[in-house]
XYZ file of C-alpha atoms in Angstrom:
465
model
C 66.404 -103.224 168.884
C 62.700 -102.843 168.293
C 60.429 -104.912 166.428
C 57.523 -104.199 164.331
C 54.619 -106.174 162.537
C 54.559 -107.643 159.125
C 51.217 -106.075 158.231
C 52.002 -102.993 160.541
C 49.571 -103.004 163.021
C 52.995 -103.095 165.552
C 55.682 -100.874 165.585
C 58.446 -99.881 168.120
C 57.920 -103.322 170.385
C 60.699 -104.247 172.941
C 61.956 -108.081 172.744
C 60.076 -109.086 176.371
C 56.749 -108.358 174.475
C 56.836 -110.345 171.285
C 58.240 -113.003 173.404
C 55.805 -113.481 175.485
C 52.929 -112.338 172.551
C 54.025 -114.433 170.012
C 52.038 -113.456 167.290
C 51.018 -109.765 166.319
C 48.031 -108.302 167.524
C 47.154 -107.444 164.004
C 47.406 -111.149 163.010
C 51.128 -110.528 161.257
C 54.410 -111.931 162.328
C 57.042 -110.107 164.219
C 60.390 -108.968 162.906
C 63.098 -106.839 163.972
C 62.861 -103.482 162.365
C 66.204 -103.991 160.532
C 69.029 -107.079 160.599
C 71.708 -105.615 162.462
C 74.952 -106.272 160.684
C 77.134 -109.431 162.204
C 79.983 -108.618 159.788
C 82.450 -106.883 161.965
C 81.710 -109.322 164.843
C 82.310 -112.577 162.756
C 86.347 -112.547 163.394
C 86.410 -112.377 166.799
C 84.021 -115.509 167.262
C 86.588 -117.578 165.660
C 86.774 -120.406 168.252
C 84.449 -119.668 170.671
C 82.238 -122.410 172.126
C 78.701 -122.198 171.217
C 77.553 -120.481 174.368
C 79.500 -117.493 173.860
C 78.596 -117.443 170.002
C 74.677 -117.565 171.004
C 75.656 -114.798 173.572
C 76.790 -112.418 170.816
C 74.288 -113.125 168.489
C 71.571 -112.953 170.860
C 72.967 -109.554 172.455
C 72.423 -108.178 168.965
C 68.430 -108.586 169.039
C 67.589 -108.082 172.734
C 68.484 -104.891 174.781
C 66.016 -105.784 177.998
C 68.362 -107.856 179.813
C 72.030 -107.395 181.394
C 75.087 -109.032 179.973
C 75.147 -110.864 183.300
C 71.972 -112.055 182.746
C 71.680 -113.283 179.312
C 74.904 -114.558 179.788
C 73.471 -117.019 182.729
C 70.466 -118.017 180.248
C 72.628 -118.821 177.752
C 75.007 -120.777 179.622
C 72.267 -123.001 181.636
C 70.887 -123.592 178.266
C 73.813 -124.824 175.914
C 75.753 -127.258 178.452
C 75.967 -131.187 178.266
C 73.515 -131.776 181.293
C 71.074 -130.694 178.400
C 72.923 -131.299 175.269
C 74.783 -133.896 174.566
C 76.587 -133.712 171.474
C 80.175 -132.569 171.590
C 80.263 -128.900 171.683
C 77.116 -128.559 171.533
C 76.330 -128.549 167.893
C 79.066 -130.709 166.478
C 79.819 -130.478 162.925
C 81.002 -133.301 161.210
C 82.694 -134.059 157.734
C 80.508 -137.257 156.134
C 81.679 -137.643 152.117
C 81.614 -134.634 150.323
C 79.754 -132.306 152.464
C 79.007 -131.522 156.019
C 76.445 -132.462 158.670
C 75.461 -129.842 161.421
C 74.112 -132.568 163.972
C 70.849 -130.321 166.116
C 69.689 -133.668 167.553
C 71.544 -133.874 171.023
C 68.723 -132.003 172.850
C 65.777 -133.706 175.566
C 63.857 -134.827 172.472
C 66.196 -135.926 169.719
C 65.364 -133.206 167.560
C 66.677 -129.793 165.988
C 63.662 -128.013 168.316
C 65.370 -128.381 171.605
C 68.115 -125.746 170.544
C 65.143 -123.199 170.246
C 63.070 -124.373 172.830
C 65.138 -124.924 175.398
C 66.298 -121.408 175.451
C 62.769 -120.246 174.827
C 61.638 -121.822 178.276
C 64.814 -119.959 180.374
C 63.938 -117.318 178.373
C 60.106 -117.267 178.769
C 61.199 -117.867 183.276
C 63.461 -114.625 183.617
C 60.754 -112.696 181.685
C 57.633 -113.935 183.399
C 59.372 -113.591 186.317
C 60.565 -110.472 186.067
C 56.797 -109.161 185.165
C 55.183 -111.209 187.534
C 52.858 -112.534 185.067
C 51.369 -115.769 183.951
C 51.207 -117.152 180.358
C 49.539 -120.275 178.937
C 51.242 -121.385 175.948
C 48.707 -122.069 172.834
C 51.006 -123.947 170.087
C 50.660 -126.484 167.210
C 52.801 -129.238 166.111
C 53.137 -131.444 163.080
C 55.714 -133.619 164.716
C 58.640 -132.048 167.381
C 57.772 -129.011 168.388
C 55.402 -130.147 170.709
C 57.541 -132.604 172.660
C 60.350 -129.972 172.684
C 57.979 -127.022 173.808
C 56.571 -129.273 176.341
C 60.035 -130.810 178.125
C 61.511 -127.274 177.976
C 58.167 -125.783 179.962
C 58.206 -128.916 182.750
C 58.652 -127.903 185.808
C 57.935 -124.000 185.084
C 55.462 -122.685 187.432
C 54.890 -119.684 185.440
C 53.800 -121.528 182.619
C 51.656 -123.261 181.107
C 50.848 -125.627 177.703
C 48.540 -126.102 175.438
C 49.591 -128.155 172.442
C 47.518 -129.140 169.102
C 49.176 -131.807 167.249
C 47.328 -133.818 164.057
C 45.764 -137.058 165.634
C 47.347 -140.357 163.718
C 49.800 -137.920 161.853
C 52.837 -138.770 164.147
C 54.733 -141.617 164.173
C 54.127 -143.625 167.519
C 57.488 -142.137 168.898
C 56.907 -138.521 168.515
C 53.199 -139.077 170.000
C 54.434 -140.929 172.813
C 57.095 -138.159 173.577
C 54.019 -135.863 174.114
C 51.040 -137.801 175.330
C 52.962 -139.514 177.764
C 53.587 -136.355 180.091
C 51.480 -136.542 182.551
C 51.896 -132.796 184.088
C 49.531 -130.712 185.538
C 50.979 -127.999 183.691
C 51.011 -129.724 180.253
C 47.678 -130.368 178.135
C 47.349 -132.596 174.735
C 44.746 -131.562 172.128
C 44.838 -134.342 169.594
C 43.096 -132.884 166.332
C 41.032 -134.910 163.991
C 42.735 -133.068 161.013
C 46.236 -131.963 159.724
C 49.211 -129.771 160.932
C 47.404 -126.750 158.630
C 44.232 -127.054 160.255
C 45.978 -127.254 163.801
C 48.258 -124.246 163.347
C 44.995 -122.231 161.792
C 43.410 -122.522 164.785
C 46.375 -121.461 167.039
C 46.671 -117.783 164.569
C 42.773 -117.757 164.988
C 42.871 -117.414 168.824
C 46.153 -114.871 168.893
C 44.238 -112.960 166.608
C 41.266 -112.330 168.709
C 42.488 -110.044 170.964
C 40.136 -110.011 173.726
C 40.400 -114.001 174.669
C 44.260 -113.539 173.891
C 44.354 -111.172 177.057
C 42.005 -113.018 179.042
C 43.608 -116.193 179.019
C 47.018 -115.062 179.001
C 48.238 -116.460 175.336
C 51.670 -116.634 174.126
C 53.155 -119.146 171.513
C 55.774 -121.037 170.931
C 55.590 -122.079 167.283
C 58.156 -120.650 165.422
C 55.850 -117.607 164.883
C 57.741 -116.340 167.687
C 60.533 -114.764 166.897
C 62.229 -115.976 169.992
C 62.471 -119.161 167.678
C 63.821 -118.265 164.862
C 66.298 -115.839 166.797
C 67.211 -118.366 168.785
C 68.042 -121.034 165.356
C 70.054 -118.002 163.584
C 72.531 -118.511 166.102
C 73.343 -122.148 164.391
C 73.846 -120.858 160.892
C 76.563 -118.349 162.298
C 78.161 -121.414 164.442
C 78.317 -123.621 160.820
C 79.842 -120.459 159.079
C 82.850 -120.423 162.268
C 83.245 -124.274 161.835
C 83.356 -125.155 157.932
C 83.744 -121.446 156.184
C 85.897 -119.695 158.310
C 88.479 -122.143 158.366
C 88.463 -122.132 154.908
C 88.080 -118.422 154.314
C 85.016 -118.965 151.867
C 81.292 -118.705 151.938
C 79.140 -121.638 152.601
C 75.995 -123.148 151.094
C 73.200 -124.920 153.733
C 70.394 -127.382 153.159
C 67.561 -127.187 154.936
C 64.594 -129.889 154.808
C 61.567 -127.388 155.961
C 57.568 -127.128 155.436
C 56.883 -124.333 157.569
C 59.893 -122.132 156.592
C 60.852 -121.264 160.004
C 64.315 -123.255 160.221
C 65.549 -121.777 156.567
C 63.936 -118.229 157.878
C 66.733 -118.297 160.288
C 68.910 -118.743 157.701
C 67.926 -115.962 155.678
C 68.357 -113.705 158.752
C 71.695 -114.858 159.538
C 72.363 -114.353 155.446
C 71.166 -110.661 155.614
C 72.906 -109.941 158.543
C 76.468 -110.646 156.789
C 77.353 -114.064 157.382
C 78.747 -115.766 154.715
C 76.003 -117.997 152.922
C 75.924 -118.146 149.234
C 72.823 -120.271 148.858
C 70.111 -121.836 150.967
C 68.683 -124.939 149.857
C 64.927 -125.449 150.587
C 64.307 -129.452 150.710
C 60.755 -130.530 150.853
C 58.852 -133.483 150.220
C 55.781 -134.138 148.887
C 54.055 -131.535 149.951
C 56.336 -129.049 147.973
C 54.292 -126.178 148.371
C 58.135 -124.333 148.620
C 60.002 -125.742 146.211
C 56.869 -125.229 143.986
C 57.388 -121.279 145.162
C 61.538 -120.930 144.543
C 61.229 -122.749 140.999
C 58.176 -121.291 139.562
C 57.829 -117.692 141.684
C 54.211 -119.383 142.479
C 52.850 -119.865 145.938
C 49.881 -121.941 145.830
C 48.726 -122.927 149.253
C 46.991 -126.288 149.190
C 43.718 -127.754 150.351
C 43.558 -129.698 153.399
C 42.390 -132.747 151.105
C 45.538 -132.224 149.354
C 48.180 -132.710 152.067
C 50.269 -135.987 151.629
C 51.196 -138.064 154.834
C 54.587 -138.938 154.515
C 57.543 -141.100 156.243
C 58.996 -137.665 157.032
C 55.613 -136.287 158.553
C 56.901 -133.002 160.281
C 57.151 -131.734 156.798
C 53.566 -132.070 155.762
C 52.712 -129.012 155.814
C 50.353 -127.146 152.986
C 50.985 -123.542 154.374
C 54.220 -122.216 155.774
C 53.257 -120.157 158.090
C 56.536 -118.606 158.795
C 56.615 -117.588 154.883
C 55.414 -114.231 155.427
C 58.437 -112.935 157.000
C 60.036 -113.738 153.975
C 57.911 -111.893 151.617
C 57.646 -108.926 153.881
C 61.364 -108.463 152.931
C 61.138 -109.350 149.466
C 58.536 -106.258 148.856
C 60.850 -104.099 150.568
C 58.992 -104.239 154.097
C 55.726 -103.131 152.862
C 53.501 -104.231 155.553
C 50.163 -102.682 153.561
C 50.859 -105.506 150.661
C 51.494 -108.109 152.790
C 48.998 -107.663 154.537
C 46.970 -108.132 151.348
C 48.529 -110.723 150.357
C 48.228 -112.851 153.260
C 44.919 -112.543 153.737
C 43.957 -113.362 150.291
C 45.776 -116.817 149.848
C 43.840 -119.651 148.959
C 44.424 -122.858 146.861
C 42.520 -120.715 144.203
C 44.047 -117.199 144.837
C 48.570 -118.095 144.319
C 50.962 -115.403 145.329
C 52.815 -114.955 142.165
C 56.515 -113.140 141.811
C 58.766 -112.532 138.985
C 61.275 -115.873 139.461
C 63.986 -113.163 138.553
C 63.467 -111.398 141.937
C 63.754 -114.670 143.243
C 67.037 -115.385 141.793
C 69.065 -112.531 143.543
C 68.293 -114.344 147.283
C 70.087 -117.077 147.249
C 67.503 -119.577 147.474
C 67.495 -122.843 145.696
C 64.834 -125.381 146.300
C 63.982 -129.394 145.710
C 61.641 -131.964 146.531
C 62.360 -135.692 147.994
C 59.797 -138.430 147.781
C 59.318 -141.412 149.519
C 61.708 -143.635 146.973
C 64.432 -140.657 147.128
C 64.244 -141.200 151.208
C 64.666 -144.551 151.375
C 67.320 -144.815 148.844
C 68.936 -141.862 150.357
C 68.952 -143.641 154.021
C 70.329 -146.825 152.344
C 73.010 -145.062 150.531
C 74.086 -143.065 153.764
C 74.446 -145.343 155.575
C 76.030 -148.025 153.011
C 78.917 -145.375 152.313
C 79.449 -143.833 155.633
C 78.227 -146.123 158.087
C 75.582 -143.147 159.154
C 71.827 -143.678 160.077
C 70.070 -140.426 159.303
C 66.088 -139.568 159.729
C 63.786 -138.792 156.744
C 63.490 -135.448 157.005
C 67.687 -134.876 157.174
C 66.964 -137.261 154.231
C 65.230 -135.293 152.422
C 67.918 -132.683 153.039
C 70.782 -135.027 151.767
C 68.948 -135.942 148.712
C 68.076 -132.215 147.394
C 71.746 -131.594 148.476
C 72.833 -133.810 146.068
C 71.272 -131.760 143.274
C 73.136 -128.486 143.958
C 76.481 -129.711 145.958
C 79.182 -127.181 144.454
C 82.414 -128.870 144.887
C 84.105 -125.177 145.500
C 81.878 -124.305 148.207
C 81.345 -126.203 151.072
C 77.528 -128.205 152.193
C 76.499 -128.013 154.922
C 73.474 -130.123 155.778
C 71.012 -129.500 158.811
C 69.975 -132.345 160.754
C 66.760 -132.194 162.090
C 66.038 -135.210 164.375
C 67.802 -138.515 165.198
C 66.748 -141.825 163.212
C 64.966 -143.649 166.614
C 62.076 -140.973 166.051
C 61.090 -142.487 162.579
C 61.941 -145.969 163.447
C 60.046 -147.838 161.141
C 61.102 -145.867 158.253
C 64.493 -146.381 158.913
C 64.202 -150.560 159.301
C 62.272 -150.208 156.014
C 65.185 -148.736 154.303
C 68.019 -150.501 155.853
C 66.658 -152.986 157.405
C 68.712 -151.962 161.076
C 66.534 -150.675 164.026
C 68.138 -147.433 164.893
C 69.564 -147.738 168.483
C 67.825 -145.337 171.127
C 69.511 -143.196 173.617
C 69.002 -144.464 177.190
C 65.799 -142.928 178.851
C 63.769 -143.647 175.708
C 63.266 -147.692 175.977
C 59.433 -148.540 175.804
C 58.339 -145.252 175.533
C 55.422 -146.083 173.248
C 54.157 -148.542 176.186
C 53.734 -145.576 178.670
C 50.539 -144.455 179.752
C 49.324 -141.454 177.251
C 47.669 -138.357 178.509
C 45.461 -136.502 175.162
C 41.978 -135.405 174.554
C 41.168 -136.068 171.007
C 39.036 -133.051 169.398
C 37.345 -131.747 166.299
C 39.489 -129.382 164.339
C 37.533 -126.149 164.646
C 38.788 -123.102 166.788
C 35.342 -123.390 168.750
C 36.216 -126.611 170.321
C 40.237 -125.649 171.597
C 38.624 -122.196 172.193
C 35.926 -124.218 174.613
C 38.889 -126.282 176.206
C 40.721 -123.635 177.043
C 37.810 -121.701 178.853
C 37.080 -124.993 180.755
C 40.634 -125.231 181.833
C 40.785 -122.074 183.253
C 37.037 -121.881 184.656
C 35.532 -119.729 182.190
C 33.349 -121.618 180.197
C-alpha cells in the first residue's frame, strides 16, 4: 500500500512516513492510493474480538511491519488495562436503534481508540528509525487530552498542543492543563478551534522549520487516525448487520469530518453501510454542504460556542479527502479548490452527485440537545453527552425501521457536566481517577493566535530562537 497527496505534490509514500509526517509536504492530506477491497475478508471476521478485527483491517493499509509485530501493537492497545468497556467497543441495543459506545478509553472519549494506537504506533516507528518527533496538534475539545495521555511516558516523543482558550468546558481543560510532563506542552490560544488548527497546517507546510524541529501531527490529518477509526465502522457492521444479514446506516455527530471520513473509507472499501448521517450543530457548515451541494467556510466571528463545543468548528479540515474522491482523485482541482475557500469564495457541487454517496446530513441546536438528553434518559434510563446528542437527535430524522442505526458515541456525559445537570437535572457520575480534577494544578501558556507566536514557542523550546 502506498499513499499519495491530495493536491499531488506526494506520490508512492510508505505508511512509516505519513505517520510520522502527518500532513503533506505540499500542504494536502494523505490518502491511500486506492481503498483496498474488505469484501471477501468480511465473513471470516464474524466473531472475532476487536483486536483481531483491527489486525485485519490494519494489515490491509500498512505493509512496513511483520504480522508479529502489528499483531503485538494491536493487542497492547485494545485490552481492558486500557479500555474498559466490554469487548472493547460494546454495542448496545437502546430503543429503536443502536449505540456503538467509543468512550471506555484514558479520557472518556471516542479519541482514545485512535490515539492510543497512534502512540504504540508512533514508539515501534520512531524506534525503529531512531528518530525524534515533536508532535504539533490542535484541539477543539478531546483530542488533545487523548494525544497527550497516549504520548506520556514516550521518550521519543514529544507534544505540542493548541487548544481554544475558554472554549472547553472546565473538564476537558483540566484533562490537559493538568499534566505536568516534561514531555507535554499547553498552548492556550486566544481564538477558536479554526484559528488553532490554521496555525498547526501553517507550520507543516513550511517545510524547512517542519524538518528542523522534527514535526509530525496527530490531528486527524494523519491518516494514522482515521485508519485507525475505520476499524470501528467494520466492528459495528460484524455486531448489528451481520447478524442480521443486511446493511447498516451510522450517525455520526462531526465538525471536522474526520470521524465520518472513516466511515466513508470503510463504505468504499465494501462494508455494508447504506447511509452515513452527518450530525452537526450550530455551526453546520456540513450539513449546510450535504443539503445544498454548498460549502461555505465561515468567518472566525461567525463560529457559535456551543454546549457540545468539540463541534465548533467553521472549517473541516479533514473535508478535503472527501472531495478529492468525489472529483475522481484529481489532485490539480483540489488543489484549487482548497486554496481558494473563503467565507466569500463556496465550493459548490451539483447536490445530484451528492446523492449517489450515501450521505445524509442534520443539524442539532441547543433546545434539540437538551431535550434529546432528557428524553434519553427518561425512556432508557441512559445519560448521553451533547455531542452523541446531537447524533441521536439527527438520527431521529432519518431512522429507517428496515435498516438498522447505529449511533456513534463520542465521549461520556461527566465531560460536559453542566450541560447534562441542565437537562436532567442528575450530575453524571465520574469514573474513579477523575474526582476533583478541575482543582488540580494546571500547566498552559496562554498565547495570541498567530503562527508567529507558536512558531516562536517552539524555537524557544528547543533552543533555537
Amino acid at each position: 500500500m502506498k499513499y499519495v497527496s491530495t493536491r499531488g505534490g506526494l506520490a508512492g509514500a510508505s505508511f512509516a512516513n505519513v505517520l510520522l509526517d502527518g500532513l503533506a509536504p505540499d500542504g494536502g492530506l494523505v490518502i491511500p492510493e486506492s481503498y483496498p477491497s474488505i469484501e471477501s475478508a468480511l465473513g471470516g471476521l464474524v466473531g472475532a474480538d476487536y483486536p483481531e478485527v483491527a489486525f485485519g483491517v490494519l494489515r490491509m493499509f500498512i505493509d512496513e511491519m511483520s504480522d508479529a509485530d502489528l499483531r503485538a501493537v494491536v493487542n497492547d492497545t485494545y485490552r481492558p488495562g486500557i479500555f474498559t468497556g466490554e469487548g472493547v467497543i460494546p454495542v448496545e441495543r437502546i430503543g429503536d436503534r443502536w449505540l456503538m459506545g467509543l468512550s471506555s478509553g484514558p479520557t472518556l472519549a471516542f479519541k482514545d481508540v485512535a490515539m492510543q494506537l497512534l502512540g504504540r504506533l508512533f514508539d515501534f516507528e520512531l524506534t525503529r528509525q531512531d528518530r525524534q518527533i515533536m508532535v504539533l496538534g490542535a484541539t477543539s475539545g478531546d483530542t488533545g487530552s487523548a494525544a497527550e495521555q497516549a504520548m506520556i511516558g514516550r521518550s521519543r516523543v514529544s507534544v505540542v498542543m493548541l487548544s481554544p482558550y475558554g472554549k472547553m468546558t472546565p473538564f476537558q481543560a483540566a484533562q490537559m492543563y493538568s499534566i505536568d510532563e516534561a514531555n507535554i506542552v499547553n498552548l492556550a490560544v486566544e481564538g477558536v478551534f479554526d484559528e488553532c488548527q490554521d496555525i498547526v497546517k501553517a507550520l507543516n507546510a513550511d517545510a524547512q522549520f517542519k524538518a528542523a524541529h522534527n514535526i509530525g501531527a496527530v490531528n486527524s490529518i494523519n491518516w494514522g487516525r482515521v485508519l485507525a477509526q475505520i476499524v470501528y465502522y467494520v466492528w459495528a457492521w460484524l455486531r448489528v448487520g451481520a447478524t442480521a444479514d443486511t446493511e447498516i446506516d451510522v450517525t455520526v455527530p462531526t465538525g471536522n469530518f474526520g470521524n465520518v471520513f472513516a466511515g466513508w473509507v470503510a463504505k468504499k472499501m465494501g462494508v455494508p453501510i447504506r447511509r452515513l448521517v452527518v450530525a452537526c450543530n450550530e455551526n453546520n457548515v456540513l450539513d449546510e454542504f450535504f443539503t445544498t451541494g454548498r460549502y461555505v467556510v465561515r468567518a472566525t466571528e461567525d463560529v457559535v460556542t456551543t454546549s457540545s463545543p468539540s463541534m465548533d468548528i467553521a472549517k473541516a479540515s479533514n473535508f478535503e479527502r472527501f472531495i478529492f474522491d468525489l472529483l475522481d482523485r484529481d489532485a490539480e482541482t483540489t488543489a484549487s479548490v482548497f486554496s481558494g475557500l473563503s467565507p466569500d469564495a463556496p465550493y459548490v457541487v451539483d447536490p445530484d452527485v451528492l446523492a449517489g454517496t450515501g450521505f445524509v446530513s442534520g443539524t442539532s441546536t441547543e433546545a434539540d440537545r437538551m431535550a434529546t438528553i432528557a428524553g434519553v434518559y427518561t425512556d432508557h434510563g441512559r445519560l448521553i453527552d451533547t455531542h452523541t446528542a446531537d447524533g441521536w437527535h439527527v438520527a431521529s430524522q432519518h431512522i429507517d425501521h428496515g435498516v438498522p442505526m447505529v449511533c456513534l458515541e463520542t465521549a461520556l456525559p461527566a465531560k460536559f457536566s453542566a450541560a447534562i445537570e441542565r437537562a436532567t437535572g442528575v450530575v453524571p457520575p465520574r469514573p474513579p481517577g477523575f474526582e476533583g480534577i478541575e482543582d488540580r494544578p494546571q500547566h498552559f501558556t496562554v498565547i495570541p493566535p498567530t503562527t508567529g507566536a507558536v512558531r516562536s514557542h517552539i524555537e524557544a523550546l528547543n533552543g533555537t530562537a
